[in-house]
Amino acid sequence: MKLLFEKSVAGRRCALLPKCDVEAVDLPKALLRENPPALPELSEVDLARHYTELNHRVHGVNCGFYPLGSCTMKYNPRIDEDMAALPGFAGIHPLAPKETVRGCMEVFDTARKYLCEITGMDDMTFQPAAGAHGEFTGVLLIKQYHKTRGDEKRTKIIVPDSAHGTNPATAAMCGYEVVNIPSAPDGCVDLEALKGVLGDDTAGLMLTNPNTVGIFDENILEITRLVHEAGGLCYYDGANLNAVMGIVRPGDMGFDCIHMNLHKTFATPHGGGGPGAGAVGCKAFLKQFLPASKLMQGGDRIQVRSFMGNFLVVVRALTYLLTLGREGIPEAAENAVLNANYLMQKIKGTFEPAFDRICMHEFVLDLSEYKKETGVSALDVAKALIDYGMHPPTMYFPMIVHEALMLEPTETESKETLDWAAEVFREVYARGKTDPAYLHDAPHHAQIGRPDEVRASRNPVLRYTKP
Ligand SMILES: *Cc1c(COP(=O)(O)O)cnc(C)c1O
């Protein structure tokens, strides 16, 4: 496929700029370019076809099943996009006078009220632009809390090995020493291990719940009690809140602070780098440390992003909350859990679950036995699924399971789709037993087969150079 630059023909245009309705000014010479930018020149139809062709080459939720564990690639209702596109929302300027954006401020306030209610928190910021950014903000609250109390000896954050990888990264970014603790055989936090590392140097615990093997930790109340007893605070990674929203509240489990991924659970499509929102909620005693926009709200609090954050993501979240309502939110959570358990039961008997127990919104398959038997790896299976028009599950994550495939069907898939997916897994399983070579070479019908991922990440080619 040719690039836009290669399709360019001098003089072609597709934009009709409106007539200038303000007085023209001569810019100072220092601000002018010497040469015009080398932009591609195309007609509108060629541009439309270019992007449509690109669109056909990628797999999205609108194309088919996308069980990428931990990422919640669910279908987002169109009405959420419609609301975010309303000119009164999409067209505002961050420096518009407050009295002209009252409606937008109400969107923030209402979304904050509902999300605090769902999480059991007292206040919330929408500044962070992603989940990891939310974690960073939340752990800064914890840090600020200890610092304000003069409790400077707390230098460690405890992170269970079933946490999302961003958790230890966040704690390290915030200047903490990361203390890893193992999981018990049932996939939950090992309480004895936790007790062993708690002390007066504990700043807090970061817990992903449900954790990365899709399990809700049954000892959650005991865990938060122990951490508090040691003087630490409890951080809840609620990126995947779709498993529990409307059913249980992290605030009631004893957590002091949480982030949610509005771009996973609350109807903003994601992938490709955003925009997203990692809303951070906290209990009242941490409220004073929440970030604020210096320009808009004044004060000397931290600011983690410009202005108020990605506003339109909040518009989508509020629309989603209002359309689902008090009954719909827990129903979505129930369906997320039901779908995951249904698919796990249908696949079981071929590929085996790493933890054979009721899961939450996702589950992990352990292919290590299968690999020993056939030589077919989790990667081979993932690649083979592409030929069926299915996005592969998350691979080799979490690291505590060997040859892991992690599936999250999400709440928006139908029984028919799940039945089809289970059938595909059975077919791939059987093929691997009789014809492993076929799977080693998979995919056979995709545009790209097996790119050199290490090279792509070490030497990314991000700039077009004329051949
Ligand atoms: C996705 C995810 C994150 C990170 O969110 P980003 O928006 O990608 O930064 C953190 N924790 C969990 C459990 C997640 O699933």
Coordinates of C-alpha atoms and ligand atoms in Angstrom, one line a residue:
M1 CA 0.0 0.0 0.0
K2 CA 1.3 3.4 -0.9
L3 CA 1.8 6.2 1.6
L4 CA 0.0 9.5 1.4
F5 CA 3.3 11.1 0.4
E6 CA 3.6 8.7 -2.5
K7 CA 0.0 9.4 -3.7
S8 CA 0.5 13.1 -3.6
V9 CA 0.1 15.1 -6.8
A10 CA 1.0 18.8 -6.7
G11 CA -2.0 21.1 -6.6
R12 CA -4.6 18.6 -5.5
R13 CA -6.7 19.8 -2.6
C14 CA -9.5 18.4 -0.4
A15 CA -10.1 21.2 2.2
L16 CA -12.2 24.2 1.5
L17 CA -11.2 26.8 4.1
P18 CA -13.9 29.2 5.1
K19 CA -13.5 32.8 4.2
C20 CA -11.3 34.7 6.7
D21 CA -13.7 36.8 8.8
V22 CA -11.1 38.6 10.8
E23 CA -8.6 41.2 9.8
A24 CA -5.4 39.7 8.3
V25 CA -2.2 40.3 10.1
D26 CA 1.3 40.2 8.9
L27 CA 3.3 37.8 11.1
P28 CA 6.8 38.8 12.2
K29 CA 9.3 37.4 9.8
A30 CA 11.0 35.4 12.5
L31 CA 7.9 33.3 12.9
L32 CA 7.6 32.4 9.2
R33 CA 9.0 29.3 7.6
E34 CA 11.4 29.7 4.8
N35 CA 10.0 26.8 2.9
P36 CA 6.4 25.6 2.9
P37 CA 5.9 22.2 4.7
A38 CA 6.1 19.1 2.5
L39 CA 2.5 18.0 3.0
P40 CA 0.9 15.4 0.8
E41 CA -1.6 16.9 -1.7
L42 CA -4.6 14.8 -2.4
S43 CA -8.3 15.0 -3.4
E44 CA -10.9 14.2 -0.9
V45 CA -11.9 10.9 -2.5
D46 CA -8.3 9.7 -2.6
L47 CA -7.9 10.6 1.1
A48 CA -11.1 8.9 2.1
R49 CA -10.0 5.7 0.2
H50 CA -6.6 5.8 1.8
Y51 CA -8.0 5.8 5.3
T52 CA -10.7 3.3 4.5
E53 CA -8.0 0.9 3.1
L54 CA -6.0 1.3 6.3
N55 CA -9.2 0.7 8.3
H56 CA -9.7 -2.6 6.4
R57 CA -6.2 -3.7 7.3
V58 CA -6.6 -3.5 11.1
H59 CA -8.7 -5.6 13.4
G60 CA -11.0 -3.7 15.6
V61 CA -14.0 -4.5 17.8
N62 CA -16.2 -3.5 14.8
C63 CA -14.6 -6.2 12.7
G64 CA -14.8 -9.2 15.1
F65 CA -14.1 -10.9 18.4
Y66 CA -11.2 -9.2 20.3
P67 CA -10.6 -11.2 23.6
L68 CA -7.4 -9.3 24.5
G69 CA -7.1 -10.0 28.2
S70 CA -6.8 -7.1 30.6
C71 CA -7.6 -4.6 27.8
T72 CA -11.4 -4.8 27.8
M73 CA -11.8 -4.5 24.1
K74 CA -15.6 -4.2 24.3
Y75 CA -18.0 -2.6 22.0
N76 CA -18.8 1.0 22.9
P77 CA -22.3 2.2 22.2
R78 CA -22.6 4.7 19.4
I79 CA -24.6 7.1 21.5
D80 CA -21.5 7.8 23.6
E81 CA -19.7 9.0 20.5
D82 CA -22.7 11.1 19.4
M83 CA -22.6 12.9 22.7
A84 CA -18.9 13.5 22.6
A85 CA -19.3 15.0 19.1
L86 CA -21.9 17.6 20.2
P87 CA -20.4 21.0 19.3
G88 CA -21.0 22.4 22.7
F89 CA -18.6 19.7 24.1
A90 CA -16.3 19.1 21.2
G91 CA -15.7 22.8 20.3
I92 CA -14.9 24.4 23.7
H93 CA -11.6 26.0 24.5
P94 CA -9.9 25.2 27.7
L95 CA -9.5 28.9 28.4
A96 CA -13.1 29.8 27.8
P97 CA -14.5 31.8 30.6
K98 CA -16.1 29.7 33.3
E99 CA -19.6 31.1 32.9
T100 CA -19.7 30.0 29.3
V101 CA -18.9 26.4 30.1
R102 CA -21.2 25.7 33.0
G103 CA -22.6 22.7 31.2
C104 CA -19.2 21.2 30.8
M105 CA -18.4 21.7 34.5
E106 CA -21.6 20.0 35.3
V107 CA -20.5 17.0 33.2
F108 CA -17.4 16.8 35.4
D109 CA -19.4 17.1 38.6
T110 CA -22.0 14.6 37.7
A111 CA -19.5 12.0 36.4
R112 CA -17.5 12.5 39.6
K113 CA -20.6 12.0 41.7
Y114 CA -21.6 8.8 40.0
L115 CA -18.1 7.3 39.8
C116 CA -17.5 8.2 43.5
E117 CA -20.7 6.3 44.3
I118 CA -19.6 3.3 42.2
T119 CA -16.1 3.2 43.8
G120 CA -17.0 4.2 47.3
M121 CA -14.6 7.2 47.2
D122 CA -15.2 10.8 48.3
D123 CA -13.6 12.8 45.5
M124 CA -12.0 12.3 42.1
T125 CA -9.8 13.9 39.5
F126 CA -10.0 13.4 35.8
Q127 CA -6.6 14.9 34.9
P128 CA -4.6 11.7 34.3
A129 CA -4.7 10.7 30.7
A130 CA -4.3 6.9 31.1
G131 CA -4.4 4.1 33.6
A132 CA -0.7 4.1 34.3
H133 CA -0.8 7.9 34.6
G134 CA -3.7 7.5 37.1
E135 CA -1.6 5.1 39.2
F136 CA 1.3 7.6 39.2
T137 CA -1.1 10.3 40.4
G138 CA -2.6 8.0 43.1
V139 CA 0.7 6.9 44.5
L140 CA 1.8 10.6 44.6
L141 CA -1.2 11.2 46.9
I142 CA 0.0 8.4 49.1
K143 CA 3.5 9.9 49.1
Q144 CA 2.2 13.4 49.8
Y145 CA 0.1 12.0 52.7
H146 CA 3.1 10.4 54.5
K147 CA 5.3 13.5 53.8
T148 CA 2.8 15.9 55.2
R149 CA 2.7 13.8 58.4
G150 CA 6.4 13.9 58.6
D151 CA 6.5 10.1 58.2
E152 CA 9.5 10.0 55.9
K153 CA 10.7 6.5 56.7
R154 CA 8.1 4.8 54.6
T155 CA 10.0 4.1 51.4
K156 CA 8.5 0.8 50.2
I157 CA 5.4 -0.1 48.2
I158 CA 4.3 -3.7 48.2
V159 CA 3.1 -5.2 44.9
P160 CA 1.9 -8.8 44.5
D161 CA 3.3 -10.7 41.6
S162 CA -0.3 -11.0 40.1
A163 CA -0.4 -7.2 39.7
H164 CA -0.5 -5.5 36.4
G165 CA 3.0 -4.6 35.2
T166 CA 2.3 -0.9 35.4
N167 CA 1.9 -1.2 39.2
P168 CA 5.6 -1.9 40.1
A169 CA 6.7 0.5 37.3
T170 CA 4.5 3.2 38.9
A171 CA 5.9 2.7 42.4
A172 CA 9.4 2.9 41.1
M173 CA 8.6 6.0 39.1
C174 CA 7.3 7.6 42.3
G175 CA 10.7 6.9 43.9
Y176 CA 9.6 3.9 46.0
E177 CA 11.4 0.7 46.5
V178 CA 9.2 -2.1 45.1
V179 CA 8.6 -5.1 47.3
N180 CA 7.3 -8.1 45.4
I181 CA 5.2 -10.7 47.1
P182 CA 4.2 -14.1 45.6
S183 CA 0.7 -15.4 45.1
A184 CA -0.6 -18.4 46.9
P185 CA -1.4 -21.5 44.8
D186 CA -5.0 -20.3 44.5
G187 CA -3.9 -17.2 42.7
C188 CA -4.6 -14.8 45.6
V189 CA -2.2 -12.8 47.7
D190 CA -0.1 -15.0 50.1
L191 CA -1.1 -13.5 53.4
E192 CA 1.9 -14.9 55.3
A193 CA 4.2 -13.3 52.7
L194 CA 2.3 -10.0 53.1
K195 CA 2.7 -10.1 56.8
G196 CA 6.4 -10.9 56.4
V197 CA 7.1 -7.7 54.5
L198 CA 4.8 -5.2 56.3
G199 CA 6.5 -2.8 58.6
D200 CA 7.0 0.8 59.5
D201 CA 8.8 1.4 56.2
T202 CA 5.6 0.4 54.3
A203 CA 4.2 3.3 52.4
G204 CA 1.4 1.3 50.9
L205 CA 0.2 -1.6 48.8
M206 CA -0.9 -1.6 45.2
L207 CA -3.4 -4.3 44.4
T208 CA -4.9 -5.1 41.0
N209 CA -8.3 -6.6 41.7
P210 CA -9.5 -8.7 40.1
N211 CA -5.9 -9.6 39.6
T212 CA -4.2 -10.4 36.3
V213 CA -5.3 -14.0 36.5
G214 CA -8.9 -12.9 36.7
I215 CA -9.4 -13.7 40.3
F216 CA -11.1 -11.6 43.0
D217 CA -9.0 -11.9 46.1
E218 CA -11.2 -13.4 48.8
N219 CA -9.0 -12.1 51.6
I220 CA -9.3 -8.5 50.5
L221 CA -10.7 -7.2 53.8
E222 CA -7.9 -8.9 55.7
I223 CA -5.3 -7.5 53.3
T224 CA -6.4 -3.9 53.6
R225 CA -6.7 -4.3 57.4
L226 CA -3.1 -5.6 57.7
V227 CA -1.7 -2.8 55.5
H228 CA -3.5 -0.1 57.5
E229 CA -2.4 -1.7 60.8
A230 CA 1.2 -1.3 59.6
G231 CA 0.5 2.4 58.8
G232 CA 0.4 2.0 55.0
L233 CA -2.2 3.0 52.6
C234 CA -4.0 0.8 50.0
Y235 CA -4.1 1.6 46.3
Y236 CA -6.7 -0.2 44.1
D237 CA -5.9 -0.7 40.5
G238 CA -9.4 -0.6 39.1
A239 CA -8.5 -0.5 35.5
N240 CA -10.8 -3.4 34.9
L241 CA -13.7 -2.2 37.0
N242 CA -16.2 -3.8 34.6
A243 CA -15.9 -7.0 36.6
V244 CA -17.2 -5.5 39.8
M245 CA -18.9 -2.2 39.1
G246 CA -22.2 -1.8 40.8
I247 CA -21.6 -5.0 42.8
V248 CA -18.8 -4.2 45.3
R249 CA -17.0 -1.0 46.0
P250 CA -13.2 -0.7 46.6
G251 CA -13.9 2.0 49.2
D252 CA -15.9 -0.5 51.2
M253 CA -13.0 -3.0 50.9
G254 CA -10.8 -0.6 52.7
F255 CA -9.0 1.1 49.8
D256 CA -7.9 4.7 50.2
C257 CA -7.3 5.5 46.6
I258 CA -8.2 4.0 43.1
H259 CA -7.8 4.6 39.5
M260 CA -10.3 3.5 36.8
N261 CA -9.7 3.3 33.1
L262 CA -12.6 5.2 31.7
H263 CA -11.2 4.1 28.3
K264 CA -11.7 0.4 29.2
T265 CA -14.8 0.2 31.4
F266 CA -16.7 3.4 30.6
A267 CA -17.1 3.5 26.8
T268 CA -14.1 5.2 25.3
P269 CA -12.6 3.2 22.5
H270 CA -8.9 2.6 23.0
G271 CA -5.8 1.2 21.5
G272 CA -3.4 3.2 19.4
G273 CA -2.5 5.5 22.2
G274 CA -5.6 7.3 23.3
P275 CA -7.0 9.6 24.3
G276 CA -8.0 8.0 27.5
A277 CA -8.6 8.9 31.1
G278 CA -7.4 7.3 34.3
A279 CA -9.8 8.9 36.7
V280 CA -8.4 8.8 40.3
G281 CA -10.7 8.6 43.3
C282 CA -9.7 8.9 46.9
K283 CA -11.1 9.0 50.4
A284 CA -11.8 12.4 52.0
F285 CA -8.5 12.5 54.0
L286 CA -6.5 12.4 50.7
K287 CA -8.6 15.0 48.9
Q288 CA -6.4 17.9 49.7
F289 CA -3.6 16.3 47.6
L290 CA -5.6 15.7 44.4
P291 CA -4.1 17.5 41.4
A292 CA -5.7 20.8 40.2
S293 CA -5.3 22.9 37.2
K294 CA -3.1 25.8 38.3
L295 CA -4.5 28.0 35.5
M296 CA -8.1 27.2 36.1
Q297 CA -8.4 26.4 39.8
G298 CA -5.3 28.1 41.2
G299 CA -3.6 26.9 44.3
D300 CA -0.3 25.1 44.6
R301 CA -1.4 21.5 44.2
I302 CA 0.3 19.1 41.8
Q303 CA -0.8 19.2 38.2
V304 CA -0.3 16.0 36.2
R305 CA -1.7 17.2 32.9
S306 CA -2.8 20.4 31.2
F307 CA -6.1 21.8 32.2
M308 CA -8.8 19.3 33.3
G309 CA -7.7 16.2 31.4
N310 CA -9.4 14.6 28.4
F311 CA -12.8 16.1 28.7
L312 CA -14.6 14.2 25.9
V313 CA -13.6 10.9 27.5
V314 CA -15.6 12.0 30.6
V315 CA -18.5 13.0 28.4
R316 CA -18.6 9.4 27.0
A317 CA -18.3 8.0 30.5
L318 CA -21.2 10.1 31.8
T319 CA -23.3 9.1 28.8
Y320 CA -22.5 5.5 29.4
L321 CA -23.5 5.8 33.1
L322 CA -26.7 7.6 32.3
T323 CA -27.8 5.1 29.6
L324 CA -27.1 2.0 31.7
G325 CA -28.3 3.5 35.0
R326 CA -28.3 1.9 38.4
E327 CA -29.6 -1.4 37.1
G328 CA -27.5 -1.5 33.9
I329 CA -24.1 -1.0 35.5
P330 CA -24.2 -4.2 37.7
E331 CA -25.8 -6.1 34.9
A332 CA -22.9 -5.2 32.6
A333 CA -20.5 -6.5 35.3
E334 CA -22.5 -9.7 35.7
N335 CA -22.4 -10.3 31.9
A336 CA -18.6 -9.6 31.8
V337 CA -18.1 -12.3 34.5
L338 CA -20.7 -14.7 33.0
N339 CA -19.2 -14.5 29.5
A340 CA -15.7 -15.2 30.8
N341 CA -16.8 -18.2 32.8
Y342 CA -18.9 -19.5 29.9
L343 CA -16.0 -19.3 27.5
M344 CA -13.6 -20.8 30.0
Q345 CA -16.0 -23.8 30.6
K346 CA -16.4 -24.3 26.8
I347 CA -12.6 -24.3 26.2
K348 CA -11.8 -26.4 29.2
G349 CA -11.1 -30.0 28.2
T350 CA -8.8 -28.9 25.4
F351 CA -6.6 -26.0 26.5
E352 CA -6.6 -26.0 30.3
P353 CA -7.2 -23.0 32.6
A354 CA -4.2 -22.0 34.8
F355 CA -6.6 -21.7 37.7
D356 CA -9.6 -24.0 37.5
R357 CA -12.1 -22.0 39.5
I358 CA -14.7 -19.4 38.9
C359 CA -13.1 -16.4 37.3
M360 CA -14.1 -12.8 37.1
H361 CA -14.0 -10.9 33.7
E362 CA -11.1 -12.8 32.3
F363 CA -9.2 -16.1 32.6
V364 CA -5.8 -17.5 31.8
L365 CA -5.0 -20.7 29.9
D366 CA -1.8 -22.6 30.6
L367 CA -0.4 -24.2 27.4
S368 CA 2.8 -25.6 28.9
E369 CA 1.6 -29.2 28.8
Y370 CA 0.3 -28.8 25.3
K371 CA 3.6 -27.4 24.2
K372 CA 5.5 -30.2 25.7
E373 CA 3.3 -32.7 23.9
T374 CA 3.1 -31.0 20.5
G375 CA 5.8 -28.4 20.3
V376 CA 3.1 -25.8 19.6
S377 CA 3.5 -22.7 21.7
A378 CA 1.1 -20.1 23.0
L379 CA 2.4 -17.8 20.3
D380 CA 1.7 -20.3 17.6
V381 CA -1.9 -20.7 18.8
A382 CA -2.4 -16.9 19.0
K383 CA -1.1 -16.6 15.4
A384 CA -3.4 -19.3 14.2
L385 CA -6.4 -17.5 15.6
I386 CA -5.8 -14.6 13.3
D387 CA -6.7 -16.8 10.3
Y388 CA -10.2 -17.2 11.8
G389 CA -10.7 -13.4 12.0
M390 CA -10.2 -13.4 15.8
H391 CA -7.8 -11.0 17.5
P392 CA -5.3 -13.1 19.6
P393 CA -5.7 -13.1 23.4
T394 CA -3.0 -11.5 25.5
M395 CA 0.1 -13.7 25.3
Y396 CA 2.8 -14.6 27.9
F397 CA 1.1 -12.5 30.5
P398 CA 0.8 -12.7 33.5
M399 CA 4.3 -13.9 33.9
I400 CA 3.4 -16.2 36.8
V401 CA 1.8 -18.6 34.2
H402 CA 4.0 -20.3 31.6
E403 CA 2.8 -20.3 28.0
A404 CA -0.1 -18.1 29.1
L405 CA -3.0 -17.0 27.0
M406 CA -5.3 -14.6 28.7
L407 CA -8.8 -14.2 27.5
E408 CA -11.3 -11.4 28.2
P409 CA -14.4 -11.9 26.1
T410 CA -16.1 -8.8 27.6
E411 CA -19.7 -8.1 28.5
T412 CA -20.8 -7.1 25.0
E413 CA -20.3 -10.4 23.2
S414 CA -23.3 -12.7 22.4
K415 CA -23.6 -16.4 23.2
E416 CA -23.3 -17.2 19.5
T417 CA -19.9 -15.4 19.3
L418 CA -18.6 -17.2 22.4
D419 CA -19.8 -20.6 21.0
W420 CA -18.0 -19.8 17.7
A421 CA -14.8 -18.7 19.6
A422 CA -14.8 -21.9 21.6
E423 CA -15.2 -23.9 18.4
V424 CA -12.2 -22.1 16.9
F425 CA -10.1 -22.9 19.9
R426 CA -11.1 -26.6 19.6
E427 CA -10.1 -26.6 16.0
V428 CA -6.8 -25.0 16.6
Y429 CA -6.1 -27.4 19.4
A430 CA -6.8 -30.4 17.2
R431 CA -4.8 -29.1 14.3
G432 CA -1.8 -28.6 16.6
K433 CA -2.0 -32.2 17.7
T434 CA -1.9 -33.6 14.1
D435 CA -0.1 -30.9 12.2
P436 CA 2.1 -28.7 14.4
A437 CA 4.1 -27.4 11.5
Y438 CA 1.0 -25.7 10.2
L439 CA 0.7 -23.7 13.4
H440 CA 4.4 -22.9 13.5
D441 CA 3.8 -21.1 10.2
A442 CA 0.5 -19.4 11.1
P443 CA -1.0 -17.1 10.2
H444 CA -1.5 -18.2 6.6
H445 CA -4.0 -15.6 5.4
A446 CA -3.0 -12.3 7.2
Q447 CA -1.4 -9.3 5.6
I448 CA 1.5 -9.6 8.0
G449 CA 2.6 -12.9 9.5
R450 CA 5.3 -12.8 12.1
P451 CA 7.1 -9.5 12.2
D452 CA 10.4 -9.2 14.0
E453 CA 9.0 -7.7 17.2
V454 CA 12.3 -7.1 18.9
R455 CA 13.6 -5.2 15.9
A456 CA 10.4 -3.2 15.5
S457 CA 10.6 -2.1 19.1
R458 CA 14.4 -1.4 19.2
N459 CA 14.6 0.2 15.7
P460 CA 11.3 1.7 15.0
V461 CA 11.0 3.4 11.6
L462 CA 8.8 6.3 12.3
R463 CA 9.7 8.7 9.6
Y464 CA 9.2 8.4 5.9
T465 CA 12.3 8.6 3.8
K466 CA 12.0 8.7 0.0
P467 CA 13.3 5.4 -1.4
Ligands
LIG1 C1 -4.7 -1.5 31.2 C2 -4.4 -1.6 32.6 C3 -3.5 -0.6 33.2 C4 -2.8 0.5 32.4 O1 -3.7 1.4 31.7 P1 -3.2 2.3 30.6 O2 -4.3 3.2 30.2 O3 -2.8 1.4 29.4 O4 -2.0 3.1 31.1 C5 -3.2 -0.7 34.5 N1 -3.7 -1.7 35.3 C6 -4.5 -2.7 34.7 C7 -5.0 -3.8 35.6 C8 -4.9 -2.6 33.4 O5 -5.6 -3.6 32.9

